[in-house]
PDB file of C-alpha atoms and ligand atoms in Angstrom:
ATOM      1  CA  MET A  22      47.388-110.899 -65.899  1.00  0.00           C
ATOM      2  CA  HIS A  23      44.365-111.889 -63.893  1.00  0.00           C
ATOM      3  CA  ARG A  24      42.759-115.138 -64.750  1.00  0.00           C
ATOM      4  CA  PRO A  25      38.899-115.392 -64.251  1.00  0.00           C
ATOM      5  CA  ILE A  26      36.860-117.991 -62.310  1.00  0.00           C
ATOM      6  CA  GLY A  27      34.822-120.379 -64.493  1.00  0.00           C
ATOM      7  CA  MET A  28      31.367-121.678 -63.852  1.00  0.00           C
ATOM      8  CA  PHE A  29      28.887-123.614 -65.730  1.00  0.00           C
ATOM      9  CA  ASP A  30      25.354-124.946 -65.408  1.00  0.00           C
ATOM     10  CA  SER A  31      22.728-126.237 -67.989  1.00  0.00           C
ATOM     11  CA  GLY A  32      21.148-123.083 -68.036  1.00  0.00           C
ATOM     12  CA  PHE A  33      20.022-120.261 -65.796  1.00  0.00           C
ATOM     13  CA  GLY A  34      20.293-121.993 -62.448  1.00  0.00           C
ATOM     14  CA  GLY A  35      24.088-121.550 -61.804  1.00  0.00           C
ATOM     15  CA  LEU A  36      23.372-117.716 -61.942  1.00  0.00           C
ATOM     16  CA  THR A  37      22.030-118.109 -58.241  1.00  0.00           C
ATOM     17  CA  VAL A  38      25.665-119.271 -57.514  1.00  0.00           C
ATOM     18  CA  ALA A  39      27.105-116.553 -59.757  1.00  0.00           C
ATOM     19  CA  ARG A  40      25.318-114.036 -57.847  1.00  0.00           C
ATOM     20  CA  ALA A  41      26.680-115.379 -54.477  1.00  0.00           C
ATOM     21  CA  LEU A  42      30.176-115.358 -55.704  1.00  0.00           C
ATOM     22  CA  MET A  43      30.053-111.887 -57.418  1.00  0.00           C
ATOM     23  CA  ASP A  44      28.633-110.484 -54.143  1.00  0.00           C
ATOM     24  CA  LEU A  45      31.375-112.026 -51.929  1.00  0.00           C
ATOM     25  CA  VAL A  46      34.440-111.613 -54.190  1.00  0.00           C
ATOM     26  CA  PRO A  47      33.493-108.659 -56.483  1.00  0.00           C
ATOM     27  CA  ALA A  48      36.939-108.137 -57.645  1.00  0.00           C
ATOM     28  CA  GLU A  49      37.120-111.444 -59.247  1.00  0.00           C
ATOM     29  CA  ASP A  50      36.645-111.781 -63.127  1.00  0.00           C
ATOM     30  CA  LEU A  51      34.174-114.391 -64.113  1.00  0.00           C
ATOM     31  CA  VAL A  52      33.230-116.546 -67.023  1.00  0.00           C
ATOM     32  CA  TYR A  53      29.717-118.230 -66.832  1.00  0.00           C
ATOM     33  CA  ILE A  54      28.506-120.647 -69.590  1.00  0.00           C
ATOM     34  CA  GLY A  55      24.822-121.735 -69.509  1.00  0.00           C
ATOM     35  CA  ASP A  56      24.261-124.846 -71.610  1.00  0.00           C
ATOM     36  CA  THR A  57      20.786-123.782 -72.612  1.00  0.00           C
ATOM     37  CA  GLY A  58      21.317-125.491 -76.025  1.00  0.00           C
ATOM     38  CA  ARG A  59      21.263-128.735 -74.251  1.00  0.00           C
ATOM     39  CA  TYR A  60      19.349-128.184 -70.997  1.00  0.00           C
ATOM     40  CA  PRO A  61      17.663-129.848 -69.082  1.00  0.00           C
ATOM     41  CA  TYR A  62      20.399-132.054 -67.735  1.00  0.00           C
ATOM     42  CA  GLY A  63      18.115-133.462 -64.881  1.00  0.00           C
ATOM     43  CA  SER A  64      16.304-135.923 -67.093  1.00  0.00           C
ATOM     44  CA  LYS A  65      19.073-137.089 -69.253  1.00  0.00           C
ATOM     45  CA  PRO A  66      21.463-140.220 -68.594  1.00  0.00           C
ATOM     46  CA  LEU A  67      24.150-139.257 -66.204  1.00  0.00           C
ATOM     47  CA  PRO A  68      26.803-140.438 -68.627  1.00  0.00           C
ATOM     48  CA  GLU A  69      25.608-138.054 -71.401  1.00  0.00           C
ATOM     49  CA  VAL A  70      25.579-135.176 -68.596  1.00  0.00           C
ATOM     50  CA  GLN A  71      28.971-136.142 -67.560  1.00  0.00           C
ATOM     51  CA  SER A  72      30.154-135.759 -71.362  1.00  0.00           C
ATOM     52  CA  TYR A  73      28.614-132.273 -71.503  1.00  0.00           C
ATOM     53  CA  SER A  74      30.079-131.027 -68.275  1.00  0.00           C
ATOM     54  CA  HIS A  75      33.506-132.378 -69.188  1.00  0.00           C
ATOM     55  CA  GLU A  76      33.330-130.426 -72.611  1.00  0.00           C
ATOM     56  CA  LEU A  77      32.252-127.270 -70.694  1.00  0.00           C
ATOM     57  CA  ALA A  78      34.983-127.822 -68.015  1.00  0.00           C
ATOM     58  CA  ARG A  79      37.596-128.235 -70.672  1.00  0.00           C
ATOM     59  CA  SER A  80      36.306-125.342 -72.682  1.00  0.00           C
ATOM     60  CA  LEU A  81      36.737-123.078 -69.688  1.00  0.00           C
ATOM     61  CA  VAL A  82      40.326-124.063 -69.269  1.00  0.00           C
ATOM     62  CA  LYS A  83      41.428-124.041 -73.022  1.00  0.00           C
ATOM     63  CA  ASP A  84      39.670-121.116 -74.300  1.00  0.00           C
ATOM     64  CA  PHE A  85      39.138-118.883 -71.232  1.00  0.00           C
ATOM     65  CA  ASP A  86      42.358-119.951 -69.183  1.00  0.00           C
ATOM     66  CA  VAL A  87      40.297-120.037 -65.940  1.00  0.00           C
ATOM     67  CA  LYS A  88      42.085-120.334 -62.632  1.00  0.00           C
ATOM     68  CA  ALA A  89      39.237-122.473 -61.033  1.00  0.00           C
ATOM     69  CA  ILE A  90      35.962-123.894 -61.993  1.00  0.00           C
ATOM     70  CA  VAL A  91      32.781-123.814 -59.879  1.00  0.00           C
ATOM     71  CA  VAL A  92      30.470-126.440 -61.207  1.00  0.00           C
ATOM     72  CA  ALA A  93      26.916-124.523 -60.421  1.00  0.00           C
ATOM     73  CA  CYS A  94      24.986-127.637 -61.219  1.00  0.00           C
ATOM     74  CA  ASN A  95      24.013-130.530 -59.004  1.00  0.00           C
ATOM     75  CA  THR A  96      23.241-132.889 -61.835  1.00  0.00           C
ATOM     76  CA  ALA A  97      26.605-132.324 -63.384  1.00  0.00           C
ATOM     77  CA  THR A  98      28.203-133.020 -59.987  1.00  0.00           C
ATOM     78  CA  ALA A  99      26.118-136.028 -59.468  1.00  0.00           C
ATOM     79  CA  ALA A 100      27.089-137.361 -62.815  1.00  0.00           C
ATOM     80  CA  GLY A 101      30.655-137.510 -61.446  1.00  0.00           C
ATOM     81  CA  LEU A 102      33.582-134.973 -61.621  1.00  0.00           C
ATOM     82  CA  ASP A 103      36.461-137.429 -60.768  1.00  0.00           C
ATOM     83  CA  GLN A 104      37.684-137.497 -64.396  1.00  0.00           C
ATOM     84  CA  ILE A 105      38.115-133.644 -64.796  1.00  0.00           C
ATOM     85  CA  ARG A 106      39.427-133.320 -61.271  1.00  0.00           C
ATOM     86  CA  ALA A 107      42.064-135.710 -62.293  1.00  0.00           C
ATOM     87  CA  GLU A 108      42.648-134.266 -65.801  1.00  0.00           C
ATOM     88  CA  LEU A 109      42.317-130.444 -65.620  1.00  0.00           C
ATOM     89  CA  PRO A 110      45.135-128.503 -63.755  1.00  0.00           C
ATOM     90  CA  VAL A 111      42.644-126.058 -61.871  1.00  0.00           C
ATOM     91  CA  PRO A 112      40.534-126.681 -58.736  1.00  0.00           C
ATOM     92  CA  ILE A 113      37.085-127.845 -59.217  1.00  0.00           C
ATOM     93  CA  ILE A 114      34.497-126.855 -56.703  1.00  0.00           C
ATOM     94  CA  ASP A 115      31.028-128.368 -56.664  1.00  0.00           C
ATOM     95  CA  VAL A 116      27.754-127.389 -55.193  1.00  0.00           C
ATOM     96  CA  VAL A 117      26.736-130.813 -53.475  1.00  0.00           C
ATOM     97  CA  GLU A 118      29.316-130.990 -50.461  1.00  0.00           C
ATOM     98  CA  PRO A 119      28.542-127.180 -49.543  1.00  0.00           C
ATOM     99  CA  GLY A 120      24.900-127.824 -49.781  1.00  0.00           C
ATOM    100  CA  ALA A 121      24.805-130.928 -47.722  1.00  0.00           C
ATOM    101  CA  ARG A 122      26.986-128.992 -44.876  1.00  0.00           C
ATOM    102  CA  SER A 123      24.515-126.116 -44.989  1.00  0.00           C
ATOM    103  CA  LEU A 124      21.646-128.371 -44.583  1.00  0.00           C
ATOM    104  CA  VAL A 125      22.793-130.227 -41.571  1.00  0.00           C
ATOM    105  CA  LYS A 126      23.591-127.016 -39.941  1.00  0.00           C
ATOM    106  CA  ALA A 127      20.051-125.576 -40.550  1.00  0.00           C
ATOM    107  CA  THR A 128      18.098-128.252 -38.883  1.00  0.00           C
ATOM    108  CA  ARG A 129      17.088-128.342 -35.288  1.00  0.00           C
ATOM    109  CA  SER A 130      14.958-131.375 -35.409  1.00  0.00           C
ATOM    110  CA  GLY A 131      17.380-133.513 -37.253  1.00  0.00           C
ATOM    111  CA  ARG A 132      14.618-134.365 -40.014  1.00  0.00           C
ATOM    112  CA  VAL A 133      15.996-132.810 -43.361  1.00  0.00           C
ATOM    113  CA  GLY A 134      14.954-132.993 -46.835  1.00  0.00           C
ATOM    114  CA  VAL A 135      16.496-132.433 -50.042  1.00  0.00           C
ATOM    115  CA  ILE A 136      14.838-131.815 -53.614  1.00  0.00           C
ATOM    116  CA  GLY A 137      16.701-132.077 -56.898  1.00  0.00           C
ATOM    117  CA  THR A 138      16.463-133.313 -60.417  1.00  0.00           C
ATOM    118  CA  VAL A 139      15.734-136.993 -61.137  1.00  0.00           C
ATOM    119  CA  GLY A 140      19.508-137.369 -62.161  1.00  0.00           C
ATOM    120  CA  THR A 141      20.589-135.931 -58.890  1.00  0.00           C
ATOM    121  CA  VAL A 142      18.178-137.689 -56.590  1.00  0.00           C
ATOM    122  CA  SER A 143      18.583-140.978 -58.200  1.00  0.00           C
ATOM    123  CA  SER A 144      22.338-140.879 -58.093  1.00  0.00           C
ATOM    124  CA  GLY A 145      22.382-140.697 -54.215  1.00  0.00           C
ATOM    125  CA  ALA A 146      25.012-137.967 -54.234  1.00  0.00           C
ATOM    126  CA  TYR A 147      23.142-136.269 -51.519  1.00  0.00           C
ATOM    127  CA  VAL A 148      22.544-139.312 -49.426  1.00  0.00           C
ATOM    128  CA  GLN A 149      26.359-139.754 -49.520  1.00  0.00           C
ATOM    129  CA  ALA A 150      27.269-136.172 -48.905  1.00  0.00           C
ATOM    130  CA  VAL A 151      24.984-135.774 -45.950  1.00  0.00           C
ATOM    131  CA  ALA A 152      26.353-139.135 -44.583  1.00  0.00           C
ATOM    132  CA  ARG A 153      29.835-137.770 -44.966  1.00  0.00           C
ATOM    133  CA  THR A 154      29.224-134.770 -42.762  1.00  0.00           C
ATOM    134  CA  GLY A 155      28.646-137.379 -40.017  1.00  0.00           C
ATOM    135  CA  ALA A 156      25.556-135.543 -38.499  1.00  0.00           C
ATOM    136  CA  PRO A 157      22.934-137.601 -37.161  1.00  0.00           C
ATOM    137  CA  VAL A 158      20.043-136.602 -39.389  1.00  0.00           C
ATOM    138  CA  HIS A 159      17.314-138.402 -41.226  1.00  0.00           C
ATOM    139  CA  LEU A 160      17.068-137.432 -44.754  1.00  0.00           C
ATOM    140  CA  VAL A 161      14.145-137.595 -47.098  1.00  0.00           C
ATOM    141  CA  SER A 162      14.701-136.928 -50.840  1.00  0.00           C
ATOM    142  CA  ALA A 163      12.161-136.129 -53.641  1.00  0.00           C
ATOM    143  CA  ALA A 164      12.854-135.473 -57.458  1.00  0.00           C
ATOM    144  CA  CYS A 165      11.188-132.517 -58.726  1.00  0.00           C
ATOM    145  CA  PRO A 166      10.884-133.200 -62.566  1.00  0.00           C
ATOM    146  CA  GLY A 167       9.244-130.003 -64.265  1.00  0.00           C
ATOM    147  CA  PHE A 168      10.711-127.442 -61.836  1.00  0.00           C
ATOM    148  CA  VAL A 169      13.611-126.500 -64.176  1.00  0.00           C
ATOM    149  CA  GLU A 170      11.461-126.259 -67.193  1.00  0.00           C
ATOM    150  CA  PHE A 171       9.304-123.618 -65.444  1.00  0.00           C
ATOM    151  CA  VAL A 172      12.415-121.521 -64.315  1.00  0.00           C
ATOM    152  CA  GLU A 173      13.684-121.727 -67.913  1.00  0.00           C
ATOM    153  CA  ARG A 174      10.455-120.407 -69.055  1.00  0.00           C
ATOM    154  CA  GLY A 175      10.665-117.434 -66.757  1.00  0.00           C
ATOM    155  CA  GLN A 176       7.671-118.838 -64.765  1.00  0.00           C
ATOM    156  CA  THR A 177       8.498-118.819 -61.157  1.00  0.00           C
ATOM    157  CA  VAL A 178       5.130-118.205 -59.653  1.00  0.00           C
ATOM    158  CA  GLY A 179       1.510-118.915 -60.559  1.00  0.00           C
ATOM    159  CA  ASP A 180      -0.984-121.447 -60.346  1.00  0.00           C
ATOM    160  CA  GLU A 181       0.631-123.905 -62.596  1.00  0.00           C
ATOM    161  CA  VAL A 182       3.923-124.073 -60.755  1.00  0.00           C
ATOM    162  CA  THR A 183       2.040-123.922 -57.465  1.00  0.00           C
ATOM    163  CA  VAL A 184      -0.033-127.029 -58.433  1.00  0.00           C
ATOM    164  CA  LEU A 185       3.083-128.883 -59.596  1.00  0.00           C
ATOM    165  CA  ALA A 186       4.771-128.060 -56.301  1.00  0.00           C
ATOM    166  CA  GLU A 187       2.026-129.205 -54.335  1.00  0.00           C
ATOM    167  CA  ARG A 188       2.173-132.633 -55.720  1.00  0.00           C
ATOM    168  CA  LEU A 189       5.910-132.935 -55.920  1.00  0.00           C
ATOM    169  CA  LEU A 190       6.557-131.673 -52.231  1.00  0.00           C
ATOM    170  CA  ALA A 191       3.798-133.808 -50.713  1.00  0.00           C
ATOM    171  CA  PRO A 192       6.466-136.540 -49.501  1.00  0.00           C
ATOM    172  CA  ILE A 193       8.542-133.690 -47.948  1.00  0.00           C
ATOM    173  CA  ARG A 194       5.659-132.271 -46.311  1.00  0.00           C
ATOM    174  CA  ASP A 195       4.548-135.558 -44.958  1.00  0.00           C
ATOM    175  CA  ALA A 196       8.182-136.155 -43.566  1.00  0.00           C
ATOM    176  CA  ASN A 197       7.833-133.339 -41.114  1.00  0.00           C
ATOM    177  CA  VAL A 198      11.337-131.970 -41.858  1.00  0.00           C
ATOM    178  CA  ASP A 199      12.424-128.427 -40.637  1.00  0.00           C
ATOM    179  CA  ALA A 200      15.038-127.909 -43.152  1.00  0.00           C
ATOM    180  CA  LEU A 201      14.983-128.441 -46.910  1.00  0.00           C
ATOM    181  CA  LEU A 202      17.952-128.197 -49.350  1.00  0.00           C
ATOM    182  CA  LEU A 203      17.225-126.927 -52.767  1.00  0.00           C
ATOM    183  CA  GLY A 204      19.438-129.480 -54.445  1.00  0.00           C
ATOM    184  CA  CYS A 205      19.231-127.943 -57.885  1.00  0.00           C
ATOM    185  CA  THR A 206      20.609-124.407 -58.584  1.00  0.00           C
ATOM    186  CA  HIS A 207      17.368-123.508 -60.466  1.00  0.00           C
ATOM    187  CA  TYR A 208      15.212-123.982 -57.455  1.00  0.00           C
ATOM    188  CA  PRO A 209      15.940-120.938 -55.563  1.00  0.00           C
ATOM    189  CA  PHE A 210      14.106-119.095 -58.209  1.00  0.00           C
ATOM    190  CA  LEU A 211      10.838-121.089 -57.111  1.00  0.00           C
ATOM    191  CA  ALA A 212      11.751-120.293 -53.390  1.00  0.00           C
ATOM    192  CA  ARG A 213       8.403-118.361 -52.922  1.00  0.00           C
ATOM    193  CA  THR A 214       6.415-120.978 -54.169  1.00  0.00           C
ATOM    194  CA  ILE A 215       8.066-123.713 -52.390  1.00  0.00           C
ATOM    195  CA  SER A 216       7.899-121.971 -49.119  1.00  0.00           C
ATOM    196  CA  ASP A 217       4.360-121.045 -49.694  1.00  0.00           C
ATOM    197  CA  VAL A 218       3.566-124.884 -50.104  1.00  0.00           C
ATOM    198  CA  LEU A 219       5.630-126.160 -47.184  1.00  0.00           C
ATOM    199  CA  GLY A 220       5.121-123.212 -44.741  1.00  0.00           C
ATOM    200  CA  THR A 221       7.339-121.166 -42.702  1.00  0.00           C
ATOM    201  CA  GLY A 222       8.291-123.893 -40.448  1.00  0.00           C
ATOM    202  CA  VAL A 223      10.539-125.388 -43.016  1.00  0.00           C
ATOM    203  CA  THR A 224      13.955-123.515 -43.607  1.00  0.00           C
ATOM    204  CA  LEU A 225      14.849-123.331 -47.322  1.00  0.00           C
ATOM    205  CA  VAL A 226      18.716-123.852 -47.886  1.00  0.00           C
ATOM    206  CA  SER A 227      20.451-122.917 -50.963  1.00  0.00           C
ATOM    207  CA  SER A 228      23.970-124.112 -51.743  1.00  0.00           C
ATOM    208  CA  ALA A 229      24.971-120.815 -53.399  1.00  0.00           C
ATOM    209  CA  ASP A 230      26.191-118.973 -50.423  1.00  0.00           C
ATOM    210  CA  GLU A 231      28.090-121.936 -48.900  1.00  0.00           C
ATOM    211  CA  THR A 232      29.535-122.744 -52.400  1.00  0.00           C
ATOM    212  CA  ALA A 233      30.781-119.053 -52.791  1.00  0.00           C
ATOM    213  CA  PHE A 234      32.485-119.268 -49.337  1.00  0.00           C
ATOM    214  CA  VAL A 235      34.014-122.568 -50.270  1.00  0.00           C
ATOM    215  CA  ALA A 236      35.348-121.114 -53.658  1.00  0.00           C
ATOM    216  CA  ARG A 237      36.674-118.068 -51.971  1.00  0.00           C
ATOM    217  CA  ASP A 238      38.504-120.151 -49.188  1.00  0.00           C
ATOM    218  CA  ARG A 239      39.914-122.596 -51.693  1.00  0.00           C
ATOM    219  CA  LEU A 240      41.248-119.632 -53.923  1.00  0.00           C
ATOM    220  CA  ALA A 241      42.774-117.957 -50.887  1.00  0.00           C
ATOM    221  CA  GLU A 242      44.423-121.227 -49.749  1.00  0.00           C
ATOM    222  CA  LEU A 243      46.044-121.623 -53.096  1.00  0.00           C
ATOM    223  CA  GLY A 244      47.180-117.839 -53.395  1.00  0.00           C
ATOM    224  CA  LEU A 245      44.805-117.363 -56.176  1.00  0.00           C
ATOM    225  CA  LEU A 246      42.546-114.879 -54.848  1.00  0.00           C
ATOM    226  CA  ARG A 247      42.712-111.450 -56.373  1.00  0.00           C
ATOM    227  CA  ALA A 248      43.972-109.111 -53.760  1.00  0.00           C
ATOM    228  CA  GLU A 249      43.063-105.559 -55.132  1.00  0.00           C
ATOM    229  CA  ALA A 250      39.560-104.127 -54.518  1.00  0.00           C
ATOM    230  CA  GLY A 251      37.333-103.195 -57.430  1.00  0.00           C
ATOM    231  CA  VAL A 252      34.862-104.778 -59.609  1.00  0.00           C
ATOM    232  CA  GLY A 253      35.913-107.609 -61.958  1.00  0.00           C
ATOM    233  CA  THR A 254      34.500-108.327 -65.517  1.00  0.00           C
ATOM    234  CA  HIS A 255      31.681-110.856 -65.741  1.00  0.00           C
ATOM    235  CA  ARG A 256      31.126-112.524 -68.992  1.00  0.00           C
ATOM    236  CA  PHE A 257      28.082-114.694 -69.624  1.00  0.00           C
ATOM    237  CA  LEU A 258      28.030-117.192 -72.453  1.00  0.00           C
ATOM    238  CA  SER A 259      25.071-119.591 -73.567  1.00  0.00           C
ATOM    239  CA  SER A 260      24.965-122.376 -76.224  1.00  0.00           C
ATOM    240  CA  GLY A 261      21.304-121.791 -76.742  1.00  0.00           C
ATOM    241  CA  ASP A 262      19.060-118.747 -77.730  1.00  0.00           C
ATOM    242  CA  ILE A 263      21.050-115.674 -76.918  1.00  0.00           C
ATOM    243  CA  GLU A 264      18.266-113.301 -76.859  1.00  0.00           C
ATOM    244  CA  LEU A 265      16.467-115.322 -74.295  1.00  0.00           C
ATOM    245  CA  PHE A 266      19.328-115.551 -72.129  1.00  0.00           C
ATOM    246  CA  ARG A 267      19.871-111.877 -72.231  1.00  0.00           C
ATOM    247  CA  GLU A 268      16.176-111.187 -71.425  1.00  0.00           C
ATOM    248  CA  LEU A 269      15.396-113.860 -68.940  1.00  0.00           C
ATOM    249  CA  GLY A 270      18.937-113.901 -67.428  1.00  0.00           C
ATOM    250  CA  GLY A 271      18.740-110.095 -66.987  1.00  0.00           C
ATOM    251  CA  ARG A 272      15.356-110.484 -65.092  1.00  0.00           C
ATOM    252  CA  LEU A 273      16.611-113.362 -62.857  1.00  0.00           C
ATOM    253  CA  LEU A 274      20.290-112.114 -62.328  1.00  0.00           C
ATOM    254  CA  GLY A 275      20.501-108.432 -63.436  1.00  0.00           C
ATOM    255  CA  ALA A 276      21.981-106.178 -66.107  1.00  0.00           C
ATOM    256  CA  GLU A 277      25.163-107.962 -66.668  1.00  0.00           C
ATOM    257  CA  LEU A 278      23.380-110.399 -68.749  1.00  0.00           C
ATOM    258  CA  ALA A 279      22.770-107.818 -71.626  1.00  0.00           C
ATOM    259  CA  ARG A 280      26.163-108.798 -73.051  1.00  0.00           C
ATOM    260  CA  THR A 281      25.571-112.545 -73.164  1.00  0.00           C
ATOM    261  CA  GLU A 282      27.820-114.164 -75.834  1.00  0.00           C
ATOM    262  CA  ARG A 283      27.541-117.286 -77.770  1.00  0.00           C
ATOM    263  CA  TRP A 284      29.392-120.433 -76.612  1.00  0.00           C
ATOM    264  CA  PRO A 285      29.559-122.699 -79.638  1.00  0.00           C
ATOM    265  CA  LEU A 286      28.570-126.312 -79.174  1.00  0.00           C
ATOM    266  CA  ARG A 287      31.489-128.240 -80.227  1.00  0.00           C
ATOM    267  CA  THR A 288      32.325-132.015 -79.849  1.00  0.00           C
ATOM    268  CA  ASN A 289      36.000-132.368 -80.416  1.00  0.00           C
ATOM    269  CA  LEU A 290      37.583-130.253 -77.830  1.00  0.00           C
ATOM    270  CA  VAL A 291      40.053-132.872 -76.425  1.00  0.00           C
TER     271      VAL A 291
HETATM  272  N1  DGL B   8      20.583-126.532 -62.377  1.00  0.00           N
HETATM  273  C1  DGL B   8      21.006-127.984 -62.581  1.00  0.00           C
HETATM  274  C2  DGL B   8      21.131-128.597 -61.250  1.00  0.00           C
HETATM  275  O1  DGL B   8      21.523-127.716 -60.245  1.00  0.00           O
HETATM  276  C3  DGL B   8      20.090-128.992 -63.365  1.00  0.00           C
HETATM  277  C4  DGL B   8      19.025-128.319 -64.206  1.00  0.00           C
HETATM  278  C5  DGL B   8      18.650-129.304 -65.275  1.00  0.00           C
HETATM  279  O2  DGL B   8      17.839-130.275 -65.247  1.00  0.00           O
HETATM  280  O3  DGL B   8      18.937-128.942 -66.302  1.00  0.00           O
HETATM  281  O4  DGL B   8      20.963-129.774 -61.026  1.00  0.00           O
END
């Protein structure tokens, strides 16, 4: 009996990580929960985000018997995963460490930037993760409130999002970085706008691919990687508007989202 890999995010953002994982290990079964009923996470107090992510992680283990969890959300990672790492009997893979590693690999000048939600940037999670890489880089961070809301509305290009991007990315442009980490899993959907604003001299780094590699290697180390070839089953669940998740998720990730199921919000899973 094969056990799936579990993933969660506040909404559609983690689909960027799901895509990378589905492409890298296509035979694996996947269960993805988008907590659209309670998004956005980035503007909420971190203890509240932590309680949501614990609930989602516990549900993935108890209700879906996952063999590993990929926390496809920077804000949930920034809010703290120590408790679920200690409590749950499965490996927990996050997006922050892989993102920081990709960022320091991508720079030539040593001047790097990270953008994320207010929660992620104010937590200092990336400052710490980049410091842990030991790379001698100068890091500039900027929070981008409003970006996630555009993605969740399916508005990834256009004047409104460009005007906001011009304003929020000004400190990054002024800092003369040559590599920018999209430290929120929603932001790759805005890559075209971000790149137009910053110019082609700035390499945009997403943690999705590196996280998928980390997940694959970790599963292989633990003997949990599915050996046979083939295409796994991919299940998508949402705590919010199912029709929206099907429609917008389908546009952002693909036809698999047509079968999105409901993940019921509960509070007493423990
Ligand atoms: N996608 C999430 C992240 O990576 C957060 C989005 C939100 O604010 O809900 O931080």
